[in-house]
Amino acid sequence: MTPSNVNLRPRDLIGYGINPPKVAWPDAARVAVSFVVNFEEGAEYSIADGDSRNEAVYEATERLESVPDYCLQSHYDYGTRAAWWRIMNLLDAHDIKCTVNACGLAVQRSPELAKDAVDRGHEISAHGWRWESHAHLDKSAEQNAIEKTVNAITEATGIPPVGWHTRSSPSSHTRSILMDRDHFIYDSDFYGDDLPVILSRPDGTPYVVLPYAFDTNDMQFHHAPRFVSADDFSDYVSRAFDWLWREGEETPKMMTIGLHLRIIGRPARMWALEKIIEHIKSRGSAWITTRENIARHWLSATDR
């Protein structure tokens, strides 16, 4: 397949259309499944940490705007103190390798968790220096944020990240900055398909865009009245997988399941994660792997 010059800017409203690529996943899998564990705790904005504002997205509904919010802070602390080990042990029990989307400051503050992920065979992808949108960052500020994120991950794990994912919207510069760094082979700043897309760097070499998803994502527990119980999440994700599995008999599909330490890691919600894993495995014909593996396979399979 010839690499596309299509980027999110300008928009491509057609995509693969009626003729999606006939790429074979390993072992004739119908769906490539990517579990993404977002590691953001310690990178959220907090007046108690010296920032000018508090993060507004968390379990409690009350918002404190001008004073330290220790309630918010401890909600995020739960992710690294308790939920990390619960999630990682469950993934180990089912032999699941995930991608950890890690904010640079979170890694700098808890480097032992990043190292633990790599020791378990998971991928660490870059998720910004702070847990913030890049939409309003100027190019020099964004380059600095990306540089600091890469340095923090590399220092903690010894491995520079090959993937990137911005919280919410990237800027108009994000992808070009990433493309200029040879170690990045993909980003996940795209929600417009069920298949990866290959773009061309300025030097003509390929670069992969992997689709991400907000619906098959535990963040919906924070947006009532969407997911309330564990069954809400597991049923929704399982139905999404089943539909892609059906389509995958004819053409490959990719599915992302987004998780957050402080959200899915609560005891009542862990049942959902286990049910999702068991359902996908019972169906069969699924390649559960890291985003790096998916990106590299897509590159090799379409380089013909």
CSV table of C-alpha atoms in Angstrom, one decimal:
chain,number,residue,atom,x,y,z
A,1,MET,CA,0.0,0.0,0.0
A,2,THR,CA,1.3,3.4,-0.9
A,3,PRO,CA,1.6,5.7,2.2
A,4,SER,CA,-1.1,8.3,2.3
A,5,ASN,CA,-0.5,12.0,2.4
A,6,VAL,CA,-3.8,12.5,4.2
A,7,ASN,CA,-3.5,14.1,7.6
A,8,LEU,CA,-6.2,15.3,10.0
A,9,ARG,CA,-5.5,18.7,8.6
A,10,PRO,CA,-6.9,18.9,5.9
A,11,ARG,CA,-9.6,16.5,6.7
A,12,ASP,CA,-10.1,13.2,5.0
A,13,LEU,CA,-13.8,12.4,5.0
A,14,ILE,CA,-13.5,9.3,2.8
A,15,GLY,CA,-10.8,7.1,4.4
A,16,TYR,CA,-10.5,3.6,3.1
A,17,GLY,CA,-14.1,3.7,1.9
A,18,ILE,CA,-15.6,0.5,0.5
A,19,ASN,CA,-12.1,-1.0,-0.2
A,20,PRO,CA,-10.3,-1.4,3.2
A,21,PRO,CA,-6.8,-3.0,3.0
A,22,LYS,CA,-6.7,-6.7,3.3
A,23,VAL,CA,-4.1,-7.0,6.0
A,24,ALA,CA,-3.7,-10.2,7.8
A,25,TRP,CA,-3.2,-10.0,11.6
A,26,PRO,CA,-0.9,-12.7,13.2
A,27,ASP,CA,-2.5,-16.1,13.6
A,28,ALA,CA,-5.4,-15.1,11.3
A,29,ALA,CA,-6.9,-12.9,14.0
A,30,ARG,CA,-10.0,-10.9,13.1
A,31,VAL,CA,-9.4,-8.1,15.5
A,32,ALA,CA,-6.2,-6.5,16.9
A,33,VAL,CA,-7.1,-5.5,20.5
A,34,SER,CA,-5.2,-2.8,22.3
A,35,PHE,CA,-5.6,-2.3,26.0
A,36,VAL,CA,-4.3,1.1,27.0
A,37,VAL,CA,-3.7,1.9,30.6
A,38,ASN,CA,-3.4,5.7,31.1
A,39,PHE,CA,-0.9,6.7,33.8
A,40,GLU,CA,-1.6,10.4,34.5
A,41,GLU,CA,-1.5,10.5,38.3
A,42,GLY,CA,0.9,13.2,39.5
A,43,ALA,CA,0.7,15.1,36.2
A,44,GLU,CA,-2.8,16.6,36.7
A,45,TYR,CA,-3.1,20.2,37.7
A,46,SER,CA,-3.3,20.9,41.4
A,47,ILE,CA,-3.1,24.1,43.4
A,48,ALA,CA,-1.7,22.0,46.2
A,49,ASP,CA,1.2,21.2,44.0
A,50,GLY,CA,1.8,24.9,43.1
A,51,ASP,CA,-0.3,25.1,40.0
A,52,SER,CA,-2.7,28.0,39.3
A,53,ARG,CA,-5.7,25.7,39.0
A,54,ASN,CA,-7.1,22.3,40.0
A,55,GLU,CA,-8.0,19.6,37.6
A,56,ALA,CA,-11.7,19.4,37.1
A,57,VAL,CA,-12.2,15.8,35.9
A,58,TYR,CA,-12.5,13.3,38.8
A,59,GLU,CA,-15.0,11.3,40.8
A,60,ALA,CA,-16.4,14.0,43.1
A,61,THR,CA,-18.7,16.6,41.6
A,62,GLU,CA,-17.7,19.6,43.8
A,63,ARG,CA,-15.1,21.8,42.2
A,64,LEU,CA,-12.7,24.0,44.1
A,65,GLU,CA,-11.3,26.7,41.9
A,66,SER,CA,-9.1,28.9,44.1
A,67,VAL,CA,-7.8,26.7,47.0
A,68,PRO,CA,-6.0,23.4,47.2
A,69,ASP,CA,-8.3,20.4,46.6
A,70,TYR,CA,-7.0,17.6,48.7
A,71,CYS,CA,-10.1,15.5,47.9
A,72,LEU,CA,-9.1,15.6,44.2
A,73,GLN,CA,-5.5,14.9,45.0
A,74,SER,CA,-6.3,11.8,46.9
A,75,HIS,CA,-8.6,10.5,44.2
A,76,TYR,CA,-5.6,10.6,41.8
A,77,ASP,CA,-3.3,9.2,44.4
A,78,TYR,CA,-5.4,6.1,44.5
A,79,GLY,CA,-4.3,5.2,41.0
A,80,THR,CA,-0.6,4.8,41.8
A,81,ARG,CA,-1.0,3.7,45.4
A,82,ALA,CA,-3.5,0.9,45.0
A,83,ALA,CA,-4.9,0.5,41.5
A,84,TRP,CA,-1.7,0.1,39.6
A,85,TRP,CA,-0.9,-3.2,41.3
A,86,ARG,CA,-4.4,-4.5,41.0
A,87,ILE,CA,-4.6,-3.8,37.3
A,88,MET,CA,-1.1,-5.1,36.5
A,89,ASN,CA,-1.6,-8.3,38.4
A,90,LEU,CA,-4.9,-9.0,36.6
A,91,LEU,CA,-3.2,-8.4,33.2
A,92,ASP,CA,-0.4,-10.7,34.2
A,93,ALA,CA,-2.9,-13.4,35.3
A,94,HIS,CA,-4.4,-13.4,31.8
A,95,ASP,CA,-1.0,-12.9,30.0
A,96,ILE,CA,-2.1,-9.5,28.5
A,97,LYS,CA,0.5,-7.0,27.3
A,98,CYS,CA,-0.8,-3.5,27.2
A,99,THR,CA,0.3,0.0,26.3
A,100,VAL,CA,0.8,2.4,29.2
A,101,ASN,CA,0.1,5.9,28.1
A,102,ALA,CA,2.3,7.8,30.5
A,103,CYS,CA,2.6,11.5,31.3
A,104,GLY,CA,6.2,12.6,31.7
A,105,LEU,CA,5.7,14.3,35.1
A,106,ALA,CA,3.8,11.2,36.3
A,107,VAL,CA,6.8,9.0,35.4
A,108,GLN,CA,9.2,11.4,36.9
A,109,ARG,CA,7.3,11.3,40.2
A,110,SER,CA,6.7,7.5,40.2
A,111,PRO,CA,9.5,6.1,38.0
A,112,GLU,CA,9.2,2.7,39.7
A,113,LEU,CA,5.8,2.2,38.1
A,114,ALA,CA,7.2,2.8,34.6
A,115,LYS,CA,10.0,0.4,35.3
A,116,ASP,CA,7.5,-2.1,36.6
A,117,ALA,CA,5.5,-1.9,33.4
A,118,VAL,CA,8.5,-2.5,31.2
A,119,ASP,CA,9.7,-5.4,33.4
A,120,ARG,CA,6.2,-7.0,32.9
A,121,GLY,CA,6.6,-6.7,29.1
A,122,HIS,CA,4.3,-3.7,28.6
A,123,GLU,CA,4.9,-0.7,26.3
A,124,ILE,CA,5.3,2.8,27.6
A,125,SER,CA,3.9,5.4,25.2
A,126,ALA,CA,4.2,9.2,25.8
A,127,HIS,CA,1.1,11.0,26.9
A,128,GLY,CA,2.3,14.6,27.4
A,129,TRP,CA,4.4,16.2,30.1
A,130,ARG,CA,1.3,17.3,32.0
A,131,TRP,CA,-2.2,15.8,31.6
A,132,GLU,CA,-3.4,18.6,29.3
A,133,SER,CA,-4.5,19.3,25.8
A,134,HIS,CA,-1.9,20.7,23.5
A,135,ALA,CA,-4.4,22.6,21.3
A,136,HIS,CA,-3.3,26.0,22.6
A,137,LEU,CA,0.5,25.4,23.0
A,138,ASP,CA,2.8,27.3,20.7
A,139,LYS,CA,5.3,25.3,18.8
A,140,SER,CA,8.3,26.0,21.1
A,141,ALA,CA,6.3,25.2,24.2
A,142,GLU,CA,5.1,22.0,22.7
A,143,GLN,CA,8.5,20.9,21.6
A,144,ASN,CA,9.7,21.5,25.1
A,145,ALA,CA,6.9,19.4,26.6
A,146,ILE,CA,7.5,16.5,24.2
A,147,GLU,CA,11.3,16.7,24.9
A,148,LYS,CA,10.7,16.5,28.7
A,149,THR,CA,8.3,13.7,28.4
A,150,VAL,CA,10.6,11.6,26.2
A,151,ASN,CA,13.5,12.3,28.6
A,152,ALA,CA,11.5,11.3,31.7
A,153,ILE,CA,10.4,8.0,30.1
A,154,THR,CA,13.8,7.2,28.8
A,155,GLU,CA,15.5,7.9,32.1
A,156,ALA,CA,13.0,5.7,34.0
A,157,THR,CA,13.0,2.7,31.6
A,158,GLY,CA,16.1,3.0,29.4
A,159,ILE,CA,13.8,2.9,26.4
A,160,PRO,CA,12.6,6.0,24.4
A,161,PRO,CA,8.9,5.9,23.6
A,162,VAL,CA,7.9,5.0,20.1
A,163,GLY,CA,4.3,6.2,20.5
A,164,TRP,CA,2.4,9.4,21.5
A,165,HIS,CA,-1.1,10.3,22.6
A,166,THR,CA,-2.3,13.8,23.5
A,167,ARG,CA,-5.0,14.3,26.0
A,168,SER,CA,-7.9,15.6,24.0
A,169,SER,CA,-6.9,17.7,21.1
A,170,PRO,CA,-3.3,18.0,19.7
A,171,SER,CA,-2.1,21.3,18.2
A,172,SER,CA,-1.5,21.9,14.5
A,173,HIS,CA,2.2,21.3,15.2
A,174,THR,CA,2.0,18.1,17.3
A,175,ARG,CA,2.3,15.5,14.5
A,176,SER,CA,5.0,17.4,12.6
A,177,ILE,CA,7.1,17.6,15.8
A,178,LEU,CA,6.7,13.9,16.4
A,179,MET,CA,7.6,13.0,12.8
A,180,ASP,CA,10.8,14.9,13.2
A,181,ARG,CA,11.9,12.6,15.9
A,182,ASP,CA,13.0,9.2,14.5
A,183,HIS,CA,12.1,7.2,17.6
A,184,PHE,CA,8.4,7.9,17.2
A,185,ILE,CA,6.8,5.5,14.8
A,186,TYR,CA,3.1,6.3,15.6
A,187,ASP,CA,0.7,8.5,17.4
A,188,SER,CA,-2.9,7.9,18.6
A,189,ASP,CA,-4.3,11.4,18.0
A,190,PHE,CA,-7.0,10.0,15.8
A,191,TYR,CA,-10.6,8.9,16.4
A,192,GLY,CA,-11.8,8.6,12.8
A,193,ASP,CA,-11.5,4.9,11.8
A,194,ASP,CA,-11.2,1.3,13.0
A,195,LEU,CA,-7.9,0.8,11.2
A,196,PRO,CA,-4.5,2.3,11.3
A,197,VAL,CA,-3.5,4.9,8.6
A,198,ILE,CA,0.0,5.3,7.2
A,199,LEU,CA,1.2,8.9,6.6
A,200,SER,CA,4.5,10.1,5.0
A,201,ARG,CA,7.1,12.0,6.9
A,202,PRO,CA,8.8,14.9,5.1
A,203,ASP,CA,11.6,12.6,4.1
A,204,GLY,CA,9.2,10.1,2.6
A,205,THR,CA,9.4,7.4,5.3
A,206,PRO,CA,6.2,6.0,6.7
A,207,TYR,CA,4.6,7.0,10.0
A,208,VAL,CA,1.5,5.3,11.5
A,209,VAL,CA,-1.6,6.8,13.0
A,210,LEU,CA,-3.4,4.4,15.3
A,211,PRO,CA,-7.1,5.1,16.1
A,212,TYR,CA,-8.1,5.6,19.7
A,213,ALA,CA,-11.6,5.5,21.1
A,214,PHE,CA,-13.6,7.4,23.8
A,215,ASP,CA,-16.6,5.1,23.8
A,216,THR,CA,-14.9,1.8,24.7
A,217,ASN,CA,-13.2,3.7,27.5
A,218,ASP,CA,-13.7,3.7,31.3
A,219,MET,CA,-13.8,7.5,31.3
A,220,GLN,CA,-17.5,7.1,30.7
A,221,PHE,CA,-17.9,6.2,34.3
A,222,HIS,CA,-17.3,9.9,34.9
A,223,HIS,CA,-19.9,11.0,32.5
A,224,ALA,CA,-23.3,10.0,34.0
A,225,PRO,CA,-25.6,8.5,33.0
A,226,ARG,CA,-23.4,6.5,30.8
A,227,PHE,CA,-21.6,3.7,32.6
A,228,VAL,CA,-22.7,3.1,36.2
A,229,SER,CA,-22.0,-0.5,37.0
A,230,ALA,CA,-19.2,-2.8,35.9
A,231,ASP,CA,-21.7,-4.7,33.7
A,232,ASP,CA,-22.5,-1.5,31.8
A,233,PHE,CA,-18.8,-1.2,30.7
A,234,SER,CA,-18.2,-4.9,30.1
A,235,ASP,CA,-21.4,-5.3,28.1
A,236,TYR,CA,-20.7,-2.3,25.9
A,237,VAL,CA,-17.1,-3.2,25.2
A,238,SER,CA,-18.0,-6.8,24.5
A,239,ARG,CA,-20.7,-5.8,22.1
A,240,ALA,CA,-18.2,-3.5,20.3
A,241,PHE,CA,-15.7,-6.4,20.0
A,242,ASP,CA,-18.4,-8.8,18.7
A,243,TRP,CA,-19.3,-6.5,15.9
A,244,LEU,CA,-15.7,-5.9,14.9
A,245,TRP,CA,-15.1,-9.6,15.2
A,246,ARG,CA,-18.0,-10.2,12.7
A,247,GLU,CA,-16.6,-7.6,10.3
A,248,GLY,CA,-13.1,-9.0,10.8
A,249,GLU,CA,-14.0,-12.2,9.0
A,250,GLU,CA,-13.7,-10.1,5.7
A,251,THR,CA,-11.3,-7.3,6.6
A,252,PRO,CA,-9.0,-6.6,9.6
A,253,LYS,CA,-10.2,-4.4,12.4
A,254,MET,CA,-8.6,-2.8,15.4
A,255,MET,CA,-10.1,-2.0,18.8
A,256,THR,CA,-8.9,0.1,21.6
A,257,ILE,CA,-10.0,-0.3,25.2
A,258,GLY,CA,-9.0,2.8,27.2
A,259,LEU,CA,-8.4,2.4,30.9
A,260,HIS,CA,-7.3,4.8,33.7
A,261,LEU,CA,-5.7,3.7,36.9
A,262,ARG,CA,-8.0,5.8,39.2
A,263,ILE,CA,-11.1,4.7,37.3
A,264,ILE,CA,-11.0,1.0,36.3
A,265,GLY,CA,-8.8,0.3,39.3
A,266,ARG,CA,-11.6,0.7,41.8
A,267,PRO,CA,-12.7,-2.7,43.1
A,268,ALA,CA,-16.2,-2.7,41.8
A,269,ARG,CA,-15.0,-1.8,38.3
A,270,MET,CA,-12.3,-4.4,38.1
A,271,TRP,CA,-14.9,-7.0,37.4
A,272,ALA,CA,-15.6,-5.3,34.1
A,273,LEU,CA,-12.0,-5.5,33.0
A,274,GLU,CA,-11.9,-9.2,33.9
A,275,LYS,CA,-15.2,-9.9,32.1
A,276,ILE,CA,-14.0,-8.1,29.0
A,277,ILE,CA,-10.7,-10.0,28.8
A,278,GLU,CA,-12.5,-13.4,29.4
A,279,HIS,CA,-15.1,-12.5,26.7
A,280,ILE,CA,-12.5,-11.6,24.1
A,281,LYS,CA,-10.5,-14.7,24.8
A,282,SER,CA,-13.5,-17.0,24.7
A,283,ARG,CA,-14.4,-15.6,21.2
A,284,GLY,CA,-10.9,-16.3,19.9
A,285,SER,CA,-9.4,-14.9,16.7
A,286,ALA,CA,-8.2,-11.8,18.6
A,287,TRP,CA,-4.6,-10.5,18.7
A,288,ILE,CA,-4.2,-8.8,22.0
A,289,THR,CA,-1.0,-6.8,21.9
A,290,THR,CA,0.7,-3.5,22.4
A,291,ARG,CA,0.2,-0.5,20.1
A,292,GLU,CA,3.8,-0.7,19.1
A,293,ASN,CA,3.3,-4.2,17.8
A,294,ILE,CA,0.2,-3.2,15.9
A,295,ALA,CA,2.0,-0.2,14.3
A,296,ARG,CA,5.1,-2.2,13.3
A,297,HIS,CA,2.9,-5.0,11.9
A,298,TRP,CA,0.8,-2.5,9.9
A,299,LEU,CA,4.0,-1.0,8.5
A,300,SER,CA,5.4,-4.4,7.5
A,301,ALA,CA,2.2,-5.7,6.1
A,302,THR,CA,1.4,-2.7,4.0
A,303,ASP,CA,5.0,-2.2,2.7
A,304,ARG,CA,4.4,-4.1,-0.5
